[in-house]
């Protein structure tokens, strides 16, 4: 249980960092990385709770929610028309 | 047309907003879709999140691979370019599939069932993404003056002053219809993997045809555009899914 508590705290902190990083555009990539790592921790705790039969604490739930919001908001700033960029990139690779 | 929306002091890309709305709707659609194979809603959501995580990592990795010579040539701007933009769609697609597969692998779930419930959600998200393209002005159509022709204003990315075929909206409308069709196929089909195959064939076929009505500058491989070439590969993969070959390989070698 101790390791899950530590992961829950880490997930919550990473979620907060990802949300804060939205304010500065150059830091959104750091926000995305934090949100991804935090989200993986939060999902691990949820699944472990389901498989081992314990209820994840509220910090883990808060971490999950904050990381999802952080990932979505960071992605919205960073994302462009990926399909167009993708086509140009693939064409460059083949030419 | 409206590539950027200003909220307070922030300039937010319309494409990003539409893509986010599409992703949200896709996640909502996953709730009824997951009932087909009695998959827990939490598992369906986490599969989607792993897919998104894999997609972001894959898109960025392929961008780095494709753009490596330029990144090495100008290292002083490389970090800024990496931080502010650059994503390759097909890297995202492959990464998304790998991310979703990874989730099913570590928790001993059936990946084919998860792919089946994911495809209607993906089609819905894509439909919203294409509306984002329309607002952005990218992926525009050939000159056309019939009903529904789009006239972009002066200063927009597509050529202004002439009517253009609404290639983005036609694809979006098709994808919305395809979402409904996929839900019907998912409920009626008794073959795991058939819905995924149907999506790959239908979307690949439409994309192949729709490319003839697009005029935006994009790459070409031989006499086909890059996406038409990839569409052919996608149609081939879809036919394999309909013939149950990937399902057989998965059951034999990859399933836990």
Coordinates of C-alpha atoms in Angstrom, one line a residue, chain B:
Chain B
X1 CA -11.5 30.9 -41.7
X2 CA -11.2 31.1 -38.0
X3 CA -7.9 29.3 -37.3
X4 CA -7.4 30.9 -33.9
X5 CA -9.9 31.8 -31.2
X6 CA -9.0 34.4 -28.6
X7 CA -10.0 33.6 -25.0
X8 CA -8.9 36.4 -22.7
X9 CA -5.2 36.9 -23.6
X10 CA -4.7 33.4 -25.0
X11 CA -4.8 32.5 -28.7
X12 CA -6.2 29.0 -28.9
X13 CA -6.1 27.0 -32.2
X14 CA -9.6 26.1 -33.4
X15 CA -8.3 22.7 -34.6
X16 CA -7.2 21.9 -31.1
X17 CA -10.6 22.8 -29.6
X18 CA -12.5 20.7 -32.2
X19 CA -10.1 17.8 -31.8
X20 CA -10.6 18.0 -28.0
X21 CA -14.4 18.1 -28.4
X22 CA -14.1 15.1 -30.8
X23 CA -12.0 13.2 -28.3
X24 CA -14.5 13.9 -25.5
X25 CA -17.4 12.7 -27.7
X26 CA -15.3 9.6 -28.6
X27 CA -14.8 8.8 -24.9
X28 CA -18.6 9.2 -24.3
X29 CA -19.4 6.9 -27.3
X30 CA -17.0 4.3 -25.8
X31 CA -19.4 3.8 -22.8
X32 CA -22.3 2.3 -24.9
X33 CA -19.8 0.6 -27.3
X34 CA -18.0 -1.2 -24.5
X35 CA -21.3 -2.9 -23.5
X36 CA -21.0 -5.1 -26.6
X37 CA -18.2 -7.2 -25.1
X38 CA -19.1 -6.5 -21.5
X39 CA -16.0 -4.4 -21.1
X40 CA -15.9 -2.3 -17.9
X41 CA -16.2 1.4 -18.7
X42 CA -13.0 2.1 -16.7
X43 CA -11.0 -0.3 -18.9
X44 CA -12.4 1.3 -22.0
X45 CA -11.4 4.7 -20.8
X46 CA -7.9 3.7 -19.7
X47 CA -7.4 1.9 -23.0
X48 CA -8.3 5.2 -24.7
X49 CA -6.0 7.2 -22.4
X50 CA -3.1 4.7 -23.1
X51 CA -3.9 5.1 -26.8
X52 CA -3.6 8.9 -26.5
X53 CA -0.4 8.7 -24.6
X54 CA 1.1 6.3 -27.2
X55 CA -0.2 8.6 -29.9
X56 CA 1.5 11.7 -28.5
X57 CA 4.8 9.8 -28.0
X58 CA 4.6 8.2 -31.5
X59 CA 3.8 11.4 -33.3
X60 CA 6.7 13.2 -31.6
X61 CA 9.1 10.3 -32.2
X62 CA 8.4 10.1 -35.9
X63 CA 8.6 13.9 -36.2
X64 CA 12.1 13.7 -34.6
X65 CA 13.1 10.8 -37.0
X66 CA 11.7 12.6 -40.1
X67 CA 13.1 16.0 -39.2
X68 CA 16.4 14.8 -37.7
X69 CA 18.7 16.2 -40.4
X70 CA 17.1 19.7 -39.9
X71 CA 17.3 19.4 -36.2
X72 CA 21.0 18.5 -36.3
X73 CA 21.7 21.3 -38.9
X74 CA 20.3 24.0 -36.6
X75 CA 20.6 22.8 -33.0
X76 CA 20.1 26.3 -31.6
X77 CA 16.4 26.2 -32.7
X78 CA 15.9 22.5 -32.3
X79 CA 14.8 22.6 -28.7
X80 CA 12.2 25.4 -29.4
X81 CA 10.9 23.5 -32.5
X82 CA 10.6 20.3 -30.4
X83 CA 8.8 22.2 -27.6
X84 CA 6.4 24.2 -29.7
X85 CA 5.3 22.0 -32.5
X86 CA 5.9 19.1 -34.9
X87 CA 3.9 15.9 -34.9
X88 CA 3.5 13.3 -37.5
X89 CA 0.0 11.8 -37.8
X90 CA 1.0 8.3 -38.9
X91 CA 3.5 8.2 -36.0
X92 CA 0.6 9.1 -33.8
X93 CA -1.6 6.4 -35.3
X94 CA 1.0 3.7 -34.9
X95 CA 1.9 4.9 -31.4
X96 CA -1.8 5.0 -30.4
X97 CA -2.3 1.4 -31.6
X98 CA 0.9 0.3 -29.7
X99 CA -0.3 2.2 -26.6
X100 CA -3.7 0.6 -26.6
X101 CA -2.2 -2.8 -27.3
X102 CA 0.3 -2.3 -24.4
X103 CA -2.6 -1.6 -22.0
X104 CA -4.4 -4.8 -23.0
X105 CA -1.1 -6.8 -22.8
X106 CA -0.1 -5.8 -19.3
X107 CA -3.6 -6.3 -17.9
X108 CA -4.3 -9.6 -19.9
X109 CA -7.2 -8.3 -21.9
X110 CA -8.4 -9.1 -25.4
X111 CA -6.9 -6.5 -27.7
X112 CA -9.2 -7.3 -30.7
X113 CA -12.3 -6.6 -28.6
X114 CA -10.9 -3.3 -27.5
X115 CA -9.9 -2.3 -31.1
X116 CA -13.5 -3.1 -32.2
X117 CA -15.0 -0.7 -29.6
X118 CA -12.4 1.9 -30.3
X119 CA -13.0 2.4 -34.1
X120 CA -16.5 4.1 -33.9
X121 CA -15.0 6.5 -31.3
X122 CA -12.0 7.1 -33.5
X123 CA -14.2 7.9 -36.5
X124 CA -16.3 10.3 -34.4
X125 CA -13.1 12.1 -33.2
X126 CA -11.8 12.3 -36.7
X127 CA -15.1 13.8 -37.9
X128 CA -14.7 16.7 -35.4
X129 CA -11.0 17.0 -36.4
X130 CA -12.0 17.5 -40.0
X131 CA -14.4 20.3 -39.0
X132 CA -11.3 21.8 -37.2
X133 CA -9.4 21.5 -40.5
X134 CA -12.3 23.5 -42.2
X135 CA -12.0 26.3 -39.7
X136 CA -8.2 26.2 -39.9
X137 CA -8.3 26.4 -43.7
X138 CA -6.0 23.5 -44.4
X139 CA -6.8 20.3 -46.4
X140 CA -8.9 22.5 -48.8
X141 CA -10.6 21.2 -52.0
X142 CA -10.2 21.8 -55.7
X143 CA -11.7 24.9 -57.4
X144 CA -15.5 24.3 -57.7
X145 CA -18.5 26.6 -58.2
X146 CA -21.4 24.2 -57.6
X147 CA -23.7 24.0 -54.5
X148 CA -21.9 24.1 -51.2
X149 CA -18.8 25.8 -52.7
X150 CA -16.6 27.5 -50.0
X151 CA -15.2 31.0 -50.5
X152 CA -12.4 31.7 -48.0
X153 CA -11.7 35.3 -47.1
X154 CA -8.6 37.2 -48.3
X155 CA -5.6 36.4 -46.1
X156 CA -6.7 32.9 -45.2
X157 CA -4.4 30.0 -46.0
X158 CA -6.4 28.6 -49.0
X159 CA -6.7 30.6 -52.2
X160 CA -9.4 33.4 -51.8
X161 CA -11.7 34.8 -54.4
X162 CA -12.6 31.4 -55.9
X163 CA -15.1 28.7 -54.9
X164 CA -13.5 25.6 -53.4
X165 CA -14.9 22.1 -53.0
X166 CA -15.6 21.5 -49.2
X167 CA -13.3 18.5 -49.0
X168 CA -13.0 18.7 -45.2
X169 CA -16.7 18.9 -44.7
X170 CA -17.4 16.0 -47.1
X171 CA -15.0 13.8 -45.2
X172 CA -16.4 14.9 -41.8
X173 CA -20.0 14.1 -43.0
X174 CA -18.8 10.7 -44.2
X175 CA -17.1 10.0 -40.9
X176 CA -20.2 10.9 -39.0
X177 CA -22.3 8.5 -41.1
X178 CA -19.5 5.9 -40.7
X179 CA -19.7 6.2 -36.9
X180 CA -23.4 5.2 -37.0
X181 CA -22.7 2.4 -39.4
X182 CA -19.8 1.1 -37.3
X183 CA -22.0 1.1 -34.2
X184 CA -24.6 -0.9 -36.1
X185 CA -21.9 -3.3 -37.4
X186 CA -20.4 -3.6 -33.9
X187 CA -23.8 -4.7 -32.5
X188 CA -24.7 -7.1 -35.2
X189 CA -21.3 -8.7 -35.9
X190 CA -20.4 -11.9 -34.2
X191 CA -16.8 -11.9 -35.5
X192 CA -14.3 -10.1 -33.3
X193 CA -12.2 -7.8 -35.5
X194 CA -14.8 -7.4 -38.2
X195 CA -15.7 -3.9 -37.1
X196 CA -12.0 -2.8 -37.2
X197 CA -11.7 -4.3 -40.7
X198 CA -14.9 -2.5 -41.8
X199 CA -13.6 0.8 -40.5
X200 CA -10.2 0.4 -42.2
X201 CA -11.7 -0.5 -45.6
X202 CA -14.4 2.1 -45.5
X203 CA -12.2 5.0 -44.3
X204 CA -9.3 4.0 -46.6
X205 CA -11.6 3.8 -49.6
X206 CA -13.3 7.2 -48.9
X207 CA -10.0 8.9 -48.2
X208 CA -8.6 7.5 -51.5
X209 CA -11.6 9.0 -53.5
X210 CA -11.7 12.2 -51.5
X211 CA -8.0 12.9 -52.3
X212 CA -9.0 13.5 -55.9
X213 CA -11.1 16.5 -54.7
X214 CA -8.3 18.1 -52.6
X215 CA -5.9 20.7 -53.9
X216 CA -3.7 21.6 -50.8
X217 CA 0.0 21.1 -51.3
X218 CA 1.0 17.6 -50.1
X219 CA 3.5 14.9 -50.9
X220 CA 3.2 12.4 -53.7
X221 CA 4.6 8.9 -54.2
X222 CA 4.6 8.1 -57.9
X223 CA 1.3 9.1 -59.4
X224 CA -0.6 8.8 -56.1
X225 CA -0.6 11.3 -53.2
X226 CA 1.0 10.1 -50.0
X227 CA -2.3 9.6 -48.4
X228 CA -3.7 7.6 -51.3
X229 CA -0.6 5.3 -51.1
X230 CA -1.2 4.9 -47.3
X231 CA -5.0 4.4 -47.9
X232 CA -4.2 1.4 -50.1
X233 CA -2.1 -0.1 -47.3
X234 CA -4.9 0.6 -44.9
X235 CA -7.5 -1.0 -47.2
X236 CA -5.3 -4.1 -47.5
X237 CA -5.0 -4.3 -43.7
X238 CA -8.8 -4.0 -43.4
X239 CA -9.3 -6.9 -45.8
X240 CA -6.9 -9.0 -43.7
X241 CA -9.0 -8.2 -40.6
X242 CA -12.2 -9.2 -42.5
X243 CA -10.5 -12.5 -43.4
X244 CA -9.6 -13.0 -39.7
X245 CA -5.8 -13.2 -40.4
X246 CA -4.6 -10.7 -37.7
X247 CA -7.1 -12.3 -35.2
X248 CA -5.5 -15.7 -35.9
X249 CA -1.9 -14.3 -35.5
X250 CA -3.0 -12.6 -32.2
X251 CA -4.6 -15.7 -30.8
X252 CA -1.7 -17.9 -31.8
X253 CA 1.3 -15.7 -30.9
X254 CA 0.5 -12.5 -29.1
X255 CA -2.4 -13.2 -26.6
X256 CA -1.4 -13.8 -23.0

